[in-house]
Coordinates of C-alpha atoms in Angstrom, one line a residue:
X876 CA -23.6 -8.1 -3.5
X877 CA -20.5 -6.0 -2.9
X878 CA -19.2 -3.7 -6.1
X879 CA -15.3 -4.1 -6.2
X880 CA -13.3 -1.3 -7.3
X881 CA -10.4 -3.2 -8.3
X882 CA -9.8 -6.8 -8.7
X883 CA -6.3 -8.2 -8.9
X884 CA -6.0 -12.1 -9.9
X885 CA -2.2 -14.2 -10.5
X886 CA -0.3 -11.3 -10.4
X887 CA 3.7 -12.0 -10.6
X888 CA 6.0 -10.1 -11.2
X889 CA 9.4 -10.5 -12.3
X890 CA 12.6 -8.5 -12.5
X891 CA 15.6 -9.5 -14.7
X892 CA 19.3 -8.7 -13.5
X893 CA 22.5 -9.8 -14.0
X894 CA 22.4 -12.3 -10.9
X895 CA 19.5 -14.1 -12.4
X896 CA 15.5 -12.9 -12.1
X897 CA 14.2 -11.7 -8.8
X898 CA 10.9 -13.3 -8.2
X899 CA 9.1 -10.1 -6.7
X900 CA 5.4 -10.7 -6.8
X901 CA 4.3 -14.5 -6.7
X902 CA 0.8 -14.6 -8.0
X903 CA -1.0 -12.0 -6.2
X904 CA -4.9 -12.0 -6.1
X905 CA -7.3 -9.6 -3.9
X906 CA -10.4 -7.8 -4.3
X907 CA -10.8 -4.2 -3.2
X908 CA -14.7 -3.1 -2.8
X909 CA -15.9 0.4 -3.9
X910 CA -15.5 2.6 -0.4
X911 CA -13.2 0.3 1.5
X912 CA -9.7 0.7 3.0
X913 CA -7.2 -2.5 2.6
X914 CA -4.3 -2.3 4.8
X915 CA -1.0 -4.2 2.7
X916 CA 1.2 -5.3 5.5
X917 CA 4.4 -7.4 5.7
X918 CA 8.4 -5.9 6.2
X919 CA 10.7 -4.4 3.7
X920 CA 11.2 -6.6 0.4
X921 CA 8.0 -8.3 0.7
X922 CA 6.5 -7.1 -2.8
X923 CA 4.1 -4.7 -1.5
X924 CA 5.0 -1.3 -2.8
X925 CA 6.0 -3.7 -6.2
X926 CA 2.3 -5.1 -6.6
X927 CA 0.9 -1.6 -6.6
X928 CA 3.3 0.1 -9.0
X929 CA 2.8 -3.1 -11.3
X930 CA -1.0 -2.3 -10.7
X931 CA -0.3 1.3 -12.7
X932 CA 2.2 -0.5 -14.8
X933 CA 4.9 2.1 -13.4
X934 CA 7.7 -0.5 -12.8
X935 CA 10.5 -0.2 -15.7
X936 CA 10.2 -2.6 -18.4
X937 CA 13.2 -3.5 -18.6
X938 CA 14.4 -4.8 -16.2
X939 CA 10.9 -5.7 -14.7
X940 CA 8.2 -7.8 -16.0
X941 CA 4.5 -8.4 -15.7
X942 CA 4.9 -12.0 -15.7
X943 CA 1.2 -13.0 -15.5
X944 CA -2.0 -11.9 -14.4
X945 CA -4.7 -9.2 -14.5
X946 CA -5.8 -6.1 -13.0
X947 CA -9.4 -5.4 -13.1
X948 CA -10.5 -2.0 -12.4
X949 CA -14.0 -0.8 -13.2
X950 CA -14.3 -3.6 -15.8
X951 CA -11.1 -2.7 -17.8
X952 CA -8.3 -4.9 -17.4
X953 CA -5.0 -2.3 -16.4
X954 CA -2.9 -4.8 -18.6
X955 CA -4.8 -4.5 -21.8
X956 CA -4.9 -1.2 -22.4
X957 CA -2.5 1.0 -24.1
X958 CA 0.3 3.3 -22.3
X959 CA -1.3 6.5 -23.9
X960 CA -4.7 5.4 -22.4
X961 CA -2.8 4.7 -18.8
X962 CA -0.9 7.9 -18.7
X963 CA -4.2 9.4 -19.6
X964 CA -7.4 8.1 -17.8
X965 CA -5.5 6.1 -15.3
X966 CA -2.9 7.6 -12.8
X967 CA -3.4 10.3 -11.6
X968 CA -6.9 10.9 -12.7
X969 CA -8.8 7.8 -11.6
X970 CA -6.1 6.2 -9.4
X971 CA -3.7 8.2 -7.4
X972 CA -0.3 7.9 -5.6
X973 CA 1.2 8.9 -2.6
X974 CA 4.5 7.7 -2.1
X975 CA 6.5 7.8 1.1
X976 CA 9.6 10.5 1.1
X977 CA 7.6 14.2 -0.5
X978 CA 11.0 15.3 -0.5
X979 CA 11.7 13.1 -3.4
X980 CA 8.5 13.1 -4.6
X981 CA 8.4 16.5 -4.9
X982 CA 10.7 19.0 -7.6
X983 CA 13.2 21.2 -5.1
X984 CA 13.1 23.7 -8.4
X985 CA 8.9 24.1 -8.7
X986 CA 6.7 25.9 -6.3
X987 CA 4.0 24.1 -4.9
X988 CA 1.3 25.9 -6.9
X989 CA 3.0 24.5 -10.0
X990 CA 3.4 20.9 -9.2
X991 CA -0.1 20.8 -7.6
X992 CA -1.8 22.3 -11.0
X993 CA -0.1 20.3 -13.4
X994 CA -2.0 17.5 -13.3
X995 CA -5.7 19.5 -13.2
X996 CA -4.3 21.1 -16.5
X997 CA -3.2 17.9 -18.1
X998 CA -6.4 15.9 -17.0
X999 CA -9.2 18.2 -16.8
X1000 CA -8.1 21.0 -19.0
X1001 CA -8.7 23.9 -16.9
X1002 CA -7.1 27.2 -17.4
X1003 CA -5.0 29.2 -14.9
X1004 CA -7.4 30.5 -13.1
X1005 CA -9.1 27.7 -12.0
X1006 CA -6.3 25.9 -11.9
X1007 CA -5.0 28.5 -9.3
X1008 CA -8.6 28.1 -7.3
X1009 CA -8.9 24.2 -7.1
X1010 CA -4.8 24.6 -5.9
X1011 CA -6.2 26.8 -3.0
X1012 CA -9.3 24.5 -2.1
X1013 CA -6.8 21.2 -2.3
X1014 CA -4.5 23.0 0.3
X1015 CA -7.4 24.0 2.6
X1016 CA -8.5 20.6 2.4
X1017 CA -5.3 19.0 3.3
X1018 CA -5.4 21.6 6.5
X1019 CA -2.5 23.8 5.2
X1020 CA -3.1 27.3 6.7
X1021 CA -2.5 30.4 4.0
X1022 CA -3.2 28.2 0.9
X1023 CA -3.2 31.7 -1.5
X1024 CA 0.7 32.4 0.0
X1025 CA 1.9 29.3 0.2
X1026 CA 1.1 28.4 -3.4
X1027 CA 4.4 30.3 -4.0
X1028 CA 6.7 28.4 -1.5
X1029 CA 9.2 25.8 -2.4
X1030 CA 9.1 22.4 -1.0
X1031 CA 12.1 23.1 1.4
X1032 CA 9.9 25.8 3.1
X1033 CA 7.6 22.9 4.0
X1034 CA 8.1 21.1 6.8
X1035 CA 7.8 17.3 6.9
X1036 CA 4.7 16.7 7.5
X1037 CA 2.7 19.7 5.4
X1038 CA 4.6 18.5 2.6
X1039 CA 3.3 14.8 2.8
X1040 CA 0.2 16.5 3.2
X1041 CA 0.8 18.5 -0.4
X1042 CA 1.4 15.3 -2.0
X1043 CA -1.7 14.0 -0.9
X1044 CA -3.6 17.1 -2.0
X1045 CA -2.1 16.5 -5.4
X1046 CA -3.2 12.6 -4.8
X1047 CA -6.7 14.1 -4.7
X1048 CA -6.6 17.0 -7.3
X1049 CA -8.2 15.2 -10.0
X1050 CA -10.9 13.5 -7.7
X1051 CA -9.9 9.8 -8.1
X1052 CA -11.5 6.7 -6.7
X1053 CA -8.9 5.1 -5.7
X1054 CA -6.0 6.5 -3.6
X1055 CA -2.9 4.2 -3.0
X1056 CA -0.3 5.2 -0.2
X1057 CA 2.6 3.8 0.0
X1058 CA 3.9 4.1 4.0
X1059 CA 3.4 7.8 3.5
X1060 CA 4.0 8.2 7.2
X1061 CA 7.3 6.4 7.3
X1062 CA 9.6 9.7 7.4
X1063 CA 7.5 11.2 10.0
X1064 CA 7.4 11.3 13.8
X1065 CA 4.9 9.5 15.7
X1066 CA 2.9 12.6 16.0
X1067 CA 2.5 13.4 12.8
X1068 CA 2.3 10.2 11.4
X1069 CA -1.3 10.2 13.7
X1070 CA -2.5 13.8 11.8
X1071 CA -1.6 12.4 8.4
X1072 CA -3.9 9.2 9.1
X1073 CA -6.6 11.0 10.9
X1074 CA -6.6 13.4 7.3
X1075 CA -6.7 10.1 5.4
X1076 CA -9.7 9.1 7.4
X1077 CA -11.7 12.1 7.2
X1078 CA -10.9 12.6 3.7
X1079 CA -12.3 8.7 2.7
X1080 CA -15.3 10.2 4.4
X1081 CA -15.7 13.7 3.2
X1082 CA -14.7 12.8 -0.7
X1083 CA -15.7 9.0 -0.6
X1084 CA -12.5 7.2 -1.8
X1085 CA -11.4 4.0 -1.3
X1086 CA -7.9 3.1 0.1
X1087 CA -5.1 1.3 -0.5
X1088 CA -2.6 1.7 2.4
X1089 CA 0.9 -0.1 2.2
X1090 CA 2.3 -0.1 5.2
X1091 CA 5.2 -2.5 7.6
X1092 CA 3.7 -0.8 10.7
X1093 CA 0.4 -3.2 11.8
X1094 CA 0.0 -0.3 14.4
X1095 CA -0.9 2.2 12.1
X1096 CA -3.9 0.4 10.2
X1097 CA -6.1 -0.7 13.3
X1098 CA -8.0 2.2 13.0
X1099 CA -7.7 2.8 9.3
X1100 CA -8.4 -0.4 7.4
X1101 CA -11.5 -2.1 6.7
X1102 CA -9.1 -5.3 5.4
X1103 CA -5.7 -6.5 5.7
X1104 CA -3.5 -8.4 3.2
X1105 CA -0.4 -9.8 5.0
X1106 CA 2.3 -10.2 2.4
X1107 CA 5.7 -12.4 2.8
X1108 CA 8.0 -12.8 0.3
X1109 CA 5.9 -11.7 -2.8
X1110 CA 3.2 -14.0 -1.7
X1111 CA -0.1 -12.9 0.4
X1112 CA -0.3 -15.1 3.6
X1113 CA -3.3 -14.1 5.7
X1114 CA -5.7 -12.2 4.4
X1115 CA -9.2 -11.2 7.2
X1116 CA -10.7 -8.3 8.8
X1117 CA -8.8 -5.7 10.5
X1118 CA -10.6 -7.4 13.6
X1119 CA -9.3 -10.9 13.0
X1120 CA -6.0 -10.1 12.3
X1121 CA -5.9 -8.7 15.3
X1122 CA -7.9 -11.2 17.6
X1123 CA -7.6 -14.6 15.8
X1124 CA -4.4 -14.0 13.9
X1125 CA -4.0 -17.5 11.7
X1126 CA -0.2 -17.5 10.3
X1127 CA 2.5 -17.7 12.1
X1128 CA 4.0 -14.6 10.3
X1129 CA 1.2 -12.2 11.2
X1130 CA 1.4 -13.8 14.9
X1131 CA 5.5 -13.0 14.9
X1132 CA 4.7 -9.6 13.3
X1133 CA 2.0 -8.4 16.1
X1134 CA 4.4 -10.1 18.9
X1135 CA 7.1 -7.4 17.1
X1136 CA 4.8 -4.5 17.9
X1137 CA 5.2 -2.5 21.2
X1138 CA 1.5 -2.0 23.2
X1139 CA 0.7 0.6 25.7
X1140 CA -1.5 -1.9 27.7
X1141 CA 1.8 -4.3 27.7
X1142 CA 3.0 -4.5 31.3
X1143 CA 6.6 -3.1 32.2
X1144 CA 9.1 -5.9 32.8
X1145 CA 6.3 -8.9 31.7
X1146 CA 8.0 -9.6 28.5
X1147 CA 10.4 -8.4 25.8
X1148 CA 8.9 -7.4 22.5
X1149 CA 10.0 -10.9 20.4
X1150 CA 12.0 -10.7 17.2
X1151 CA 11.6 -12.5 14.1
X1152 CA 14.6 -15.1 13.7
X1153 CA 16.4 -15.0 10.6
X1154 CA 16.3 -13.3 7.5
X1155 CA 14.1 -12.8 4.7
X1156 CA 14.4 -15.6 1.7
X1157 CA 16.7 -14.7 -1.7
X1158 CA 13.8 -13.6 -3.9
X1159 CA 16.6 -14.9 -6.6
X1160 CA 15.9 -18.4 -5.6
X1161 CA 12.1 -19.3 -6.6
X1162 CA 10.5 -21.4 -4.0
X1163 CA 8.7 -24.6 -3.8
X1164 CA 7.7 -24.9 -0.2
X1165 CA 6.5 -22.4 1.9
X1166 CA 9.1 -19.3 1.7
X1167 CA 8.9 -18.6 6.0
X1168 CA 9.3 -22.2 6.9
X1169 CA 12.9 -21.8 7.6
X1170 CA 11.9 -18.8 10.2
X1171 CA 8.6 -20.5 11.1
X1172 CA 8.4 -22.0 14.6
X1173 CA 5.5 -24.6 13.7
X1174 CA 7.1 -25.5 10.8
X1175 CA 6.5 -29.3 9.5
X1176 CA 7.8 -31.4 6.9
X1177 CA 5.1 -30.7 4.2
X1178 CA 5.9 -26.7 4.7
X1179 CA 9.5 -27.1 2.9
X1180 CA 8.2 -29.7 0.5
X1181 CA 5.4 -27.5 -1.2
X1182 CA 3.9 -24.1 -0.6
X1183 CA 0.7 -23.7 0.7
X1184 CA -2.8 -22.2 -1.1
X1185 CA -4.4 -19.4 0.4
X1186 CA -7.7 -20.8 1.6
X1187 CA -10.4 -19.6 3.5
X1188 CA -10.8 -20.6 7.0
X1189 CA -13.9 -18.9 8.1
X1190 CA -16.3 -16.1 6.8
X1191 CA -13.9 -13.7 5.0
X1192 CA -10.7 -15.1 6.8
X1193 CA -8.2 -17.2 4.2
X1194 CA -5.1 -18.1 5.1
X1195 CA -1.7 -19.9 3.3
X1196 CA -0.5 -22.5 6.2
X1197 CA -0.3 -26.7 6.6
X1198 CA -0.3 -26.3 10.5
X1199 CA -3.7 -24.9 12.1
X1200 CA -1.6 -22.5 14.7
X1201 CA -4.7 -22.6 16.8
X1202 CA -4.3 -26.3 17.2
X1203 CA -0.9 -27.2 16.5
X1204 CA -2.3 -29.5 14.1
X1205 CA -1.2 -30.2 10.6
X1206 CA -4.2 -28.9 8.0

């Protein structure tokens, strides 16, 4: 039997504004299993980097609102505990962070050897010294050459990509189980955006974490993830191994969204990469049938009527559809 890390069951998620509430996260649920790297997929506005930060109860309350729901990590519900016990046994300590601009991320006005020891005085108490020697092995780890000088620098005399790799050395100062990155590679050119994965990966190994990448990029997580949750409009779709997703694809979404990615074994001049028609639904509206029916090209008269459940359709493979896309077939 498989020890999950992290459990997640109903979770919505709801923001109040002055145009009405935006329905941001429709009853979420997904399991994440101790050592194991699940991929969140799906394009901008899709709820995925608003189901993690409601995970560590980091979205502003007001506006937002945990509507419903529970998150389940190591046996303690995220929901139930208090904001004192969050701030400190939670983030930071036993789930870490990374989110996807370090320029913003990190303070202009604050050396690096500051912001990276902050947290290991704050969590694990240690005095300067040490502090100043787990900052050093952190950099070394994260590949940064001349940890001991550059524990002095700014964050402007970083470049790009060794800063995204300083956040994810302060990700991992506290040794946490869990490390959730949101599209930290999104800022970065192609070849660095292979480095920072390939660090990810050999990190997972080296210090045994599990993963939670959030990503709009299914390129990026072939060789990363174990799973993958495709997410539309606050609500997951297709949920299967990386392996699945990639040879029996089951929603028409995840079919439109690896149609949308460029290959290296497609042919030159055998076909245009194929665009997603239409635009993503107003989250303002709350929907009753399925929210990509009006983009959907298999799309049947039950799909605008009511939404669909996300069920399993063979070992490990669930998917939210009324047409069997391998068939044509309504389900």
């Amino acid at each position: 039997m498989t020890n999950n890390l992290l459990e997640v069951r109903d979770l919505k998620t709801r923001f109040h504004t002055p145009e009405g509430v935006i329905h941001a996260v429709n009853g979420v649920s997904f399991d994440l299993p101790e050592g194991s790297t699940l991929a969140v997929v799906g394009e901008s506005g899709c709820g995925k980097s608003v189901t993690m930060m409601s995970i560590l109860r980091l979205i502003a309350i007001p506006p937002g609102e945990i509507a419903s729901g529970s998150a389940v990590y190591c046996g303690v519900d995220l929901f139930k505990i208090s904001e004192s016990e969050m701030e400190r046994d939670v983030r930071g300590k036993a789930i870490a962070m990374v989110f996807q601009d370090p320029m913003t991320s990190l303070n202009p006005v604050l050396t690096i050897g500051r912001q990276l020891t902050e947290s290991l005085r704050v969590h694990l108490g240690m005095n300067p010294r040490q502090c100043q020697k787990r900052a050093v092995e952190l950099l070394e780890l994260v590949g940064i050459p001349e940890p001991v000088n550059r524990l002095h620098d700014y964050p402007h005399q970083y470049s790009g990509g060794m800063r995204q790799r300083v956040m994810i050395a302060m990700a991992l100062s506290c040794s946490p189980s869990l490390l959730i990155a949101d599209e930290p590679t999104t800022a970065l050119d192609v070849t660095i955006q292979a480095q920072i994965v390939e660090l990810v990966k050999s990190l997972r190994e080296k210090v045994g974490l599990s993963i939670i990448w959030i990503t709009h990029d299914l390129g990026v997580v072939a060789g990363l993830a174990d799973r993958v949750v495709v997410m539309y409009s606050g609500f997951i779709v297709e949920e299967a191994g990386v392996d699945d997703i990639y040879e029996d694809p089951r929603h028409p979404y995840t079919i439109a969204l690896l149609e949308a990615l460029p290959r290296v074994d497609r042919r030159r001049g055998s076909s245009r990469l194929k665009a997603i028609h239409g635009a993503p639904p107003n989250l303002l509206v709350e929907p009753h049938g399925c929210p990509f029916a009006p983009r959907c090209e298999v799309a049947v008269e039950q799909c605008s009527v009511e939404n669909p459940k996300l069920l399993q359709v063979n070992d490990g493979h669930k998917v939210a559809c009324w047409v069997d896309v391998k068939t044509g077939a309504p389900r």
